[in-house]
PDB file of C-alpha atoms in Angstrom:
ATOM      1  CA  UNK A   1     263.357  11.998 146.706  1.00 72.00           C
ATOM      2  CA  UNK A   2     265.936  14.724 147.351  1.00 89.00           C
ATOM      3  CA  UNK A   3     265.850  16.833 150.490  1.00 96.00           C
ATOM      4  CA  UNK A   4     266.752  20.530 150.438  1.00 97.00           C
ATOM      5  CA  UNK A   5     268.295  21.860 153.662  1.00 98.00           C
ATOM      6  CA  UNK A   6     269.159  25.525 154.237  1.00 97.00           C
ATOM      7  CA  UNK A   7     271.935  26.354 156.699  1.00 97.00           C
ATOM      8  CA  UNK A   8     270.949  29.735 158.075  1.00 94.00           C
ATOM      9  CA  UNK A   9     271.595  32.251 160.820  1.00 92.00           C
ATOM     10  CA  UNK A  10     271.647  36.012 160.294  1.00 88.00           C
ATOM     11  CA  UNK A  11     274.613  36.283 162.640  1.00 86.00           C
ATOM     12  CA  UNK A  12     277.994  36.078 160.948  1.00 85.00           C
ATOM     13  CA  UNK A  13     280.806  33.870 162.214  1.00 86.00           C
ATOM     14  CA  UNK A  14     278.694  31.101 163.720  1.00 90.00           C
ATOM     15  CA  UNK A  15     279.982  28.313 161.468  1.00 90.00           C
ATOM     16  CA  UNK A  16     277.410  28.328 158.639  1.00 93.00           C
ATOM     17  CA  UNK A  17     279.889  27.922 155.797  1.00 95.00           C
ATOM     18  CA  UNK A  18     282.100  25.524 157.779  1.00 95.00           C
ATOM     19  CA  UNK A  19     279.001  23.424 158.396  1.00 96.00           C
ATOM     20  CA  UNK A  20     277.772  23.623 154.787  1.00 97.00           C
ATOM     21  CA  UNK A  21     281.115  22.547 153.312  1.00 96.00           C
ATOM     22  CA  UNK A  22     281.948  19.832 155.823  1.00 97.00           C
ATOM     23  CA  UNK A  23     278.452  18.399 156.126  1.00 97.00           C
ATOM     24  CA  UNK A  24     278.329  18.162 152.313  1.00 97.00           C
ATOM     25  CA  UNK A  25     281.703  16.379 152.258  1.00 96.00           C
ATOM     26  CA  UNK A  26     280.688  14.046 155.120  1.00 97.00           C
ATOM     27  CA  UNK A  27     277.397  13.090 153.449  1.00 97.00           C
ATOM     28  CA  UNK A  28     279.388  12.487 150.245  1.00 97.00           C
ATOM     29  CA  UNK A  29     281.822  10.159 152.027  1.00 97.00           C
ATOM     30  CA  UNK A  30     278.787   8.285 153.403  1.00 96.00           C
ATOM     31  CA  UNK A  31     277.781   7.675 149.768  1.00 96.00           C
ATOM     32  CA  UNK A  32     275.032  10.242 149.494  1.00 96.00           C
ATOM     33  CA  UNK A  33     274.862  12.375 146.358  1.00 97.00           C
ATOM     34  CA  UNK A  34     275.074  16.019 147.451  1.00 97.00           C
ATOM     35  CA  UNK A  35     274.660  19.397 145.773  1.00 97.00           C
ATOM     36  CA  UNK A  36     275.918  22.419 147.715  1.00 97.00           C
ATOM     37  CA  UNK A  37     274.488  25.788 146.674  1.00 97.00           C
ATOM     38  CA  UNK A  38     276.510  28.823 147.678  1.00 95.00           C
ATOM     39  CA  UNK A  39     273.930  31.558 148.353  1.00 94.00           C
ATOM     40  CA  UNK A  40     276.334  33.910 150.111  1.00 92.00           C
ATOM     41  CA  UNK A  41     277.968  36.711 148.057  1.00 90.00           C
ATOM     42  CA  UNK A  42     281.196  36.158 150.028  1.00 91.00           C
ATOM     43  CA  UNK A  43     281.432  32.831 148.133  1.00 92.00           C
ATOM     44  CA  UNK A  44     283.384  31.156 150.953  1.00 93.00           C
ATOM     45  CA  UNK A  45     281.683  27.783 150.471  1.00 94.00           C
ATOM     46  CA  UNK A  46     282.804  27.795 146.820  1.00 94.00           C
ATOM     47  CA  UNK A  47     286.442  28.688 147.574  1.00 92.00           C
ATOM     48  CA  UNK A  48     286.380  26.327 150.598  1.00 93.00           C
ATOM     49  CA  UNK A  49     285.876  23.452 148.160  1.00 93.00           C
ATOM     50  CA  UNK A  50     288.684  24.545 145.876  1.00 91.00           C
ATOM     51  CA  UNK A  51     286.671  26.450 143.266  1.00 92.00           C
ATOM     52  CA  UNK A  52     288.351  29.495 141.747  1.00 90.00           C
ATOM     53  CA  UNK A  53     285.558  32.035 142.217  1.00 88.00           C
ATOM     54  CA  UNK A  54     287.167  34.551 139.873  1.00 88.00           C
ATOM     55  CA  UNK A  55     286.605  32.174 136.989  1.00 87.00           C
ATOM     56  CA  UNK A  56     282.932  31.527 137.778  1.00 87.00           C
ATOM     57  CA  UNK A  57     280.784  32.696 134.858  1.00 89.00           C
ATOM     58  CA  UNK A  58     277.574  30.832 135.717  1.00 93.00           C
ATOM     59  CA  UNK A  59     276.558  30.389 139.335  1.00 91.00           C
ATOM     60  CA  UNK A  60     273.834  31.080 141.901  1.00 92.00           C
ATOM     61  CA  UNK A  61     273.263  34.579 140.504  1.00 90.00           C
ATOM     62  CA  UNK A  62     272.431  33.417 136.977  1.00 91.00           C
ATOM     63  CA  UNK A  63     270.286  30.574 138.323  1.00 92.00           C
ATOM     64  CA  UNK A  64     268.266  32.971 140.528  1.00 89.00           C
ATOM     65  CA  UNK A  65     267.850  35.370 137.625  1.00 87.00           C
ATOM     66  CA  UNK A  66     266.666  32.414 135.526  1.00 86.00           C
ATOM     67  CA  UNK A  67     269.121  33.443 132.805  1.00 90.00           C
ATOM     68  CA  UNK A  68     270.780  29.996 133.087  1.00 90.00           C
ATOM     69  CA  UNK A  69     269.544  26.569 134.095  1.00 93.00           C
ATOM     70  CA  UNK A  70     270.951  25.131 137.349  1.00 92.00           C
ATOM     71  CA  UNK A  71     272.479  22.275 135.314  1.00 94.00           C
ATOM     72  CA  UNK A  72     274.702  24.862 133.597  1.00 94.00           C
ATOM     73  CA  UNK A  73     275.982  26.176 136.944  1.00 94.00           C
ATOM     74  CA  UNK A  74     276.891  22.865 138.583  1.00 95.00           C
ATOM     75  CA  UNK A  75     280.602  22.142 139.098  1.00 94.00           C
ATOM     76  CA  UNK A  76     282.072  18.864 140.346  1.00 93.00           C
ATOM     77  CA  UNK A  77     284.467  19.479 143.221  1.00 90.00           C
ATOM     78  CA  UNK A  78     287.243  17.329 144.701  1.00 87.00           C
ATOM     79  CA  UNK A  79     285.080  15.970 147.546  1.00 90.00           C
ATOM     80  CA  UNK A  80     283.586  12.593 146.545  1.00 93.00           C
ATOM     81  CA  UNK A  81     279.882  12.678 145.542  1.00 96.00           C
ATOM     82  CA  UNK A  82     279.697  16.468 146.011  1.00 96.00           C
ATOM     83  CA  UNK A  83     278.747  19.030 143.349  1.00 96.00           C
ATOM     84  CA  UNK A  84     278.600  22.805 143.836  1.00 96.00           C
ATOM     85  CA  UNK A  85     276.659  25.717 142.389  1.00 96.00           C
ATOM     86  CA  UNK A  86     279.197  28.455 143.172  1.00 95.00           C
ATOM     87  CA  UNK A  87     278.645  32.096 144.117  1.00 92.00           C
ATOM     88  CA  UNK A  88     280.427  35.210 143.004  1.00 83.00           C
ATOM     89  CA  UNK A  89     280.569  38.712 144.469  1.00 79.00           C
ATOM     90  CA  UNK A  90     277.973  39.821 141.846  1.00 80.00           C
ATOM     91  CA  UNK A  91     275.396  37.949 143.935  1.00 81.00           C
ATOM     92  CA  UNK A  92     275.275  41.105 146.082  1.00 81.00           C
ATOM     93  CA  UNK A  93     273.189  42.755 143.341  1.00 84.00           C
ATOM     94  CA  UNK A  94     270.526  40.050 143.206  1.00 82.00           C
ATOM     95  CA  UNK A  95     268.527  41.445 146.150  1.00 80.00           C
ATOM     96  CA  UNK A  96     268.034  44.749 144.316  1.00 82.00           C
ATOM     97  CA  UNK A  97     267.297  43.064 140.992  1.00 85.00           C
ATOM     98  CA  UNK A  98     264.681  40.704 142.398  1.00 82.00           C
ATOM     99  CA  UNK A  99     262.824  43.342 144.393  1.00 80.00           C
ATOM    100  CA  UNK A 100     260.305  44.283 141.702  1.00 82.00           C
ATOM    101  CA  UNK A 101     259.926  40.800 140.226  1.00 84.00           C
ATOM    102  CA  UNK A 102     256.750  38.837 140.665  1.00 84.00           C
ATOM    103  CA  UNK A 103     257.141  35.757 142.863  1.00 88.00           C
ATOM    104  CA  UNK A 104     260.553  37.052 143.928  1.00 90.00           C
ATOM    105  CA  UNK A 105     260.641  34.752 147.003  1.00 91.00           C
ATOM    106  CA  UNK A 106     260.129  31.675 144.790  1.00 94.00           C
ATOM    107  CA  UNK A 107     262.964  32.177 142.269  1.00 93.00           C
ATOM    108  CA  UNK A 108     265.242  29.564 143.867  1.00 94.00           C
ATOM    109  CA  UNK A 109     262.425  27.071 144.445  1.00 95.00           C
ATOM    110  CA  UNK A 110     261.425  27.280 140.766  1.00 94.00           C
ATOM    111  CA  UNK A 111     265.027  26.953 139.588  1.00 94.00           C
ATOM    112  CA  UNK A 112     265.697  23.856 141.726  1.00 96.00           C
ATOM    113  CA  UNK A 113     262.462  22.002 140.930  1.00 94.00           C
ATOM    114  CA  UNK A 114     263.821  20.148 137.850  1.00 93.00           C
ATOM    115  CA  UNK A 115     266.988  18.886 139.615  1.00 95.00           C
ATOM    116  CA  UNK A 116     265.705  18.257 143.149  1.00 95.00           C
ATOM    117  CA  UNK A 117     265.441  14.507 142.701  1.00 94.00           C
ATOM    118  CA  UNK A 118     268.883  14.133 141.106  1.00 96.00           C
ATOM    119  CA  UNK A 119     270.472  14.366 144.585  1.00 97.00           C
ATOM    120  CA  UNK A 120     269.959  12.834 148.016  1.00 97.00           C
ATOM    121  CA  UNK A 121     270.639  16.172 149.699  1.00 98.00           C
ATOM    122  CA  UNK A 122     270.809  19.742 148.435  1.00 98.00           C
ATOM    123  CA  UNK A 123     272.437  22.045 151.009  1.00 98.00           C
ATOM    124  CA  UNK A 124     272.151  25.835 150.778  1.00 97.00           C
ATOM    125  CA  UNK A 125     274.787  27.977 152.486  1.00 96.00           C
ATOM    126  CA  UNK A 126     272.880  31.179 153.323  1.00 95.00           C
ATOM    127  CA  UNK A 127     274.194  34.717 153.630  1.00 91.00           C
ATOM    128  CA  UNK A 128     274.470  36.195 157.161  1.00 89.00           C
ATOM    129  CA  UNK A 129     271.320  38.300 156.775  1.00 86.00           C
ATOM    130  CA  UNK A 130     267.571  37.831 156.589  1.00 84.00           C
ATOM    131  CA  UNK A 131     267.291  39.452 153.153  1.00 87.00           C
ATOM    132  CA  UNK A 132     265.727  38.213 149.942  1.00 90.00           C
ATOM    133  CA  UNK A 133     268.496  35.668 149.299  1.00 91.00           C
ATOM    134  CA  UNK A 134     267.914  33.904 152.621  1.00 92.00           C
ATOM    135  CA  UNK A 135     264.146  34.171 152.137  1.00 93.00           C
ATOM    136  CA  UNK A 136     264.525  32.424 148.761  1.00 94.00           C
ATOM    137  CA  UNK A 137     266.577  29.679 150.414  1.00 96.00           C
ATOM    138  CA  UNK A 138     264.006  29.126 153.192  1.00 96.00           C
ATOM    139  CA  UNK A 139     261.139  29.118 150.685  1.00 96.00           C
ATOM    140  CA  UNK A 140     262.920  26.508 148.547  1.00 96.00           C
ATOM    141  CA  UNK A 141     263.953  24.257 151.461  1.00 97.00           C
ATOM    142  CA  UNK A 142     262.339  21.318 153.201  1.00 97.00           C
ATOM    143  CA  UNK A 143     264.159  22.126 156.430  1.00 97.00           C
ATOM    144  CA  UNK A 144     266.723  24.409 158.031  1.00 97.00           C
ATOM    145  CA  UNK A 145     269.813  23.798 160.173  1.00 97.00           C
ATOM    146  CA  UNK A 146     270.612  26.681 162.536  1.00 95.00           C
ATOM    147  CA  UNK A 147     274.257  26.800 163.707  1.00 95.00           C
ATOM    148  CA  UNK A 148     274.648  28.407 167.144  1.00 93.00           C
ATOM    149  CA  UNK A 149     278.034  29.442 168.448  1.00 91.00           C
ATOM    150  CA  UNK A 150     278.766  28.423 172.051  1.00 88.00           C
ATOM    151  CA  UNK A 151     279.464  32.005 173.086  1.00 85.00           C
ATOM    152  CA  UNK A 152     277.902  34.785 175.114  1.00 80.00           C
ATOM    153  CA  UNK A 153     275.646  36.282 172.434  1.00 81.00           C
ATOM    154  CA  UNK A 154     274.591  32.887 171.094  1.00 79.00           C
ATOM    155  CA  UNK A 155     270.893  33.204 171.784  1.00 79.00           C
ATOM    156  CA  UNK A 156     270.718  36.836 170.769  1.00 80.00           C
ATOM    157  CA  UNK A 157     269.077  37.076 167.380  1.00 78.00           C
ATOM    158  CA  UNK A 158     267.855  33.485 167.521  1.00 86.00           C
ATOM    159  CA  UNK A 159     264.333  34.701 168.355  1.00 84.00           C
ATOM    160  CA  UNK A 160     264.401  36.940 165.284  1.00 85.00           C
ATOM    161  CA  UNK A 161     265.463  34.052 163.059  1.00 88.00           C
ATOM    162  CA  UNK A 162     262.779  31.750 164.503  1.00 91.00           C
ATOM    163  CA  UNK A 163     260.173  34.469 163.842  1.00 90.00           C
ATOM    164  CA  UNK A 164     261.387  34.754 160.241  1.00 89.00           C
ATOM    165  CA  UNK A 165     261.083  30.974 159.878  1.00 93.00           C
ATOM    166  CA  UNK A 166     257.540  31.146 161.309  1.00 94.00           C
ATOM    167  CA  UNK A 167     256.506  33.830 158.852  1.00 92.00           C
ATOM    168  CA  UNK A 168     258.039  31.852 155.945  1.00 93.00           C
ATOM    169  CA  UNK A 169     256.032  28.825 157.117  1.00 96.00           C
ATOM    170  CA  UNK A 170     252.881  30.930 157.258  1.00 96.00           C
ATOM    171  CA  UNK A 171     253.242  32.770 153.942  1.00 94.00           C
ATOM    172  CA  UNK A 172     255.635  31.009 151.558  1.00 94.00           C
ATOM    173  CA  UNK A 173     256.467  27.481 152.658  1.00 96.00           C
ATOM    174  CA  UNK A 174     254.130  25.685 155.099  1.00 96.00           C
ATOM    175  CA  UNK A 175     256.258  22.519 154.827  1.00 95.00           C
ATOM    176  CA  UNK A 176     259.464  24.097 156.173  1.00 96.00           C
ATOM    177  CA  UNK A 177     260.780  22.160 159.187  1.00 95.00           C
ATOM    178  CA  UNK A 178     263.601  22.893 161.573  1.00 95.00           C
ATOM    179  CA  UNK A 179     266.087  20.081 160.938  1.00 96.00           C
ATOM    180  CA  UNK A 180     267.899  21.047 164.121  1.00 96.00           C
ATOM    181  CA  UNK A 181     269.926  23.569 166.092  1.00 96.00           C
ATOM    182  CA  UNK A 182     273.635  22.818 165.800  1.00 97.00           C
ATOM    183  CA  UNK A 183     275.994  23.908 168.570  1.00 95.00           C
ATOM    184  CA  UNK A 184     279.335  25.004 167.077  1.00 95.00           C
ATOM    185  CA  UNK A 185     282.752  26.221 168.274  1.00 93.00           C
ATOM    186  CA  UNK A 186     282.381  24.383 171.563  1.00 92.00           C
ATOM    187  CA  UNK A 187     285.335  24.505 173.946  1.00 90.00           C
ATOM    188  CA  UNK A 188     284.851  22.093 176.843  1.00 86.00           C
ATOM    189  CA  UNK A 189     287.401  23.994 178.968  1.00 89.00           C
ATOM    190  CA  UNK A 190     285.264  27.131 179.013  1.00 88.00           C
ATOM    191  CA  UNK A 191     282.520  27.373 181.585  1.00 90.00           C
ATOM    192  CA  UNK A 192     280.632  29.692 179.244  1.00 88.00           C
ATOM    193  CA  UNK A 193     280.612  27.104 176.437  1.00 90.00           C
ATOM    194  CA  UNK A 194     279.100  24.542 178.792  1.00 91.00           C
ATOM    195  CA  UNK A 195     276.520  27.059 180.032  1.00 90.00           C
ATOM    196  CA  UNK A 196     275.416  27.887 176.477  1.00 89.00           C
ATOM    197  CA  UNK A 197     274.986  24.169 175.707  1.00 91.00           C
ATOM    198  CA  UNK A 198     272.863  23.691 178.840  1.00 91.00           C
ATOM    199  CA  UNK A 199     270.796  26.780 178.085  1.00 88.00           C
ATOM    200  CA  UNK A 200     270.096  25.808 174.462  1.00 90.00           C
ATOM    201  CA  UNK A 201     269.298  22.196 175.370  1.00 91.00           C
ATOM    202  CA  UNK A 202     266.987  23.340 178.171  1.00 90.00           C
ATOM    203  CA  UNK A 203     265.045  25.741 175.918  1.00 87.00           C
ATOM    204  CA  UNK A 204     264.906  23.695 172.739  1.00 91.00           C
ATOM    205  CA  UNK A 205     265.520  20.069 173.914  1.00 88.00           C
ATOM    206  CA  UNK A 206     264.523  17.815 170.950  1.00 91.00           C
ATOM    207  CA  UNK A 207     265.334  20.473 168.380  1.00 93.00           C
ATOM    208  CA  UNK A 208     269.063  20.368 169.246  1.00 95.00           C
ATOM    209  CA  UNK A 209     271.376  17.947 167.421  1.00 97.00           C
ATOM    210  CA  UNK A 210     273.123  15.439 169.689  1.00 96.00           C
ATOM    211  CA  UNK A 211     276.350  16.183 167.778  1.00 96.00           C
ATOM    212  CA  UNK A 212     278.269  19.227 169.011  1.00 95.00           C
ATOM    213  CA  UNK A 213     280.970  20.754 166.781  1.00 96.00           C
ATOM    214  CA  UNK A 214     284.066  21.414 168.840  1.00 95.00           C
ATOM    215  CA  UNK A 215     286.614  24.162 168.319  1.00 92.00           C
ATOM    216  CA  UNK A 216     289.325  22.686 166.146  1.00 91.00           C
ATOM    217  CA  UNK A 217     292.418  24.255 164.549  1.00 93.00           C
ATOM    218  CA  UNK A 218     292.250  21.915 161.556  1.00 94.00           C
ATOM    219  CA  UNK A 219     288.687  23.070 160.828  1.00 93.00           C
ATOM    220  CA  UNK A 220     289.927  26.658 160.587  1.00 91.00           C
ATOM    221  CA  UNK A 221     292.913  25.702 158.414  1.00 94.00           C
ATOM    222  CA  UNK A 222     291.125  23.512 155.855  1.00 94.00           C
ATOM    223  CA  UNK A 223     289.401  26.305 153.823  1.00 93.00           C
ATOM    224  CA  UNK A 224     292.709  28.053 153.106  1.00 92.00           C
ATOM    225  CA  UNK A 225     293.730  24.882 151.237  1.00 93.00           C
ATOM    226  CA  UNK A 226     290.403  24.762 149.378  1.00 92.00           C
ATOM    227  CA  UNK A 227     289.546  21.474 151.051  1.00 94.00           C
ATOM    228  CA  UNK A 228     286.872  20.083 153.322  1.00 94.00           C
ATOM    229  CA  UNK A 229     288.002  18.795 156.711  1.00 95.00           C
ATOM    230  CA  UNK A 230     287.471  15.228 155.402  1.00 94.00           C
ATOM    231  CA  UNK A 231     290.054  15.773 152.638  1.00 93.00           C
ATOM    232  CA  UNK A 232     292.357  17.913 154.756  1.00 94.00           C
ATOM    233  CA  UNK A 233     292.583  15.771 157.889  1.00 94.00           C
ATOM    234  CA  UNK A 234     290.163  12.867 158.173  1.00 94.00           C
ATOM    235  CA  UNK A 235     291.547  11.925 161.614  1.00 95.00           C
ATOM    236  CA  UNK A 236     290.837  15.327 163.196  1.00 95.00           C
ATOM    237  CA  UNK A 237     288.205  16.042 165.820  1.00 95.00           C
ATOM    238  CA  UNK A 238     286.438  18.324 163.319  1.00 94.00           C
ATOM    239  CA  UNK A 239     286.137  15.538 160.720  1.00 96.00           C
ATOM    240  CA  UNK A 240     284.781  13.157 163.320  1.00 97.00           C
ATOM    241  CA  UNK A 241     282.210  15.751 164.520  1.00 97.00           C
ATOM    242  CA  UNK A 242     280.889  16.418 161.010  1.00 97.00           C
ATOM    243  CA  UNK A 243     280.734  12.707 160.137  1.00 97.00           C
ATOM    244  CA  UNK A 244     278.647  12.169 163.278  1.00 97.00           C
ATOM    245  CA  UNK A 245     276.367  15.030 162.245  1.00 98.00           C
ATOM    246  CA  UNK A 246     275.951  13.525 158.752  1.00 97.00           C
ATOM    247  CA  UNK A 247     275.093  10.139 160.281  1.00 97.00           C
ATOM    248  CA  UNK A 248     272.591  11.785 162.617  1.00 97.00           C
ATOM    249  CA  UNK A 249     270.873  13.526 159.678  1.00 97.00           C
ATOM    250  CA  UNK A 250     270.806  10.366 157.543  1.00 96.00           C
ATOM    251  CA  UNK A 251     269.329   8.371 160.435  1.00 95.00           C
ATOM    252  CA  UNK A 252     266.723  11.051 161.158  1.00 93.00           C
ATOM    253  CA  UNK A 253     265.629  11.146 157.513  1.00 91.00           C
ATOM    254  CA  UNK A 254     265.476   7.407 157.012  1.00 88.00           C
ATOM    255  CA  UNK A 255     262.884   6.914 159.767  1.00 70.00           C
TER     256      UNK A 255
END
């Protein structure tokens, strides 16, 4: 039985794509079969795994439009056991095109139904907004990971996202769970980083992953080589953090 996990936060720059790419690669290394869906028009998750986005002719856009089957959009990438449905800048138009369609929030859910059980995990890298694309991802998912940057404005906007998740649970997807809140870009030398961790753990206790993703130069460098952190530098702090996160998720879902 495959599990679909959306990685969402309407704030940009909190580590959504970094988490999507490196969690996918880490689950793959731990011998899980993973499909990563790039649902962000910036297509960074696709290029971060070495896919030439200019050459993408069938991707998330065509799958959401139902003009192509998801099987026709899937590309094998260099990370072991990881496949990708890439995005392209034309995904920007999908919000406008879906607006007057019936069941517009369910387009992704319907598209993924036939392939859901072909994978152990399907991860969806969401766009930094709460538009129709993210709504489709949340409606199609079993759970959501929320990356939170260990910085001053971390908790700002989190309430809005949690309200969106609540309304999705109420209207479109009663089975949607919160997989966990993931603290990212942590710098142990900064008092502020430590304060944010304390604050988030105090407010959300069990909802917060035990794994914290630390600031790491290698993590920032890896995408420019089109590689996950596992391929780029398996000995780095970033690789170790994401492997721990993958293990934590596997353990949580095997109980």
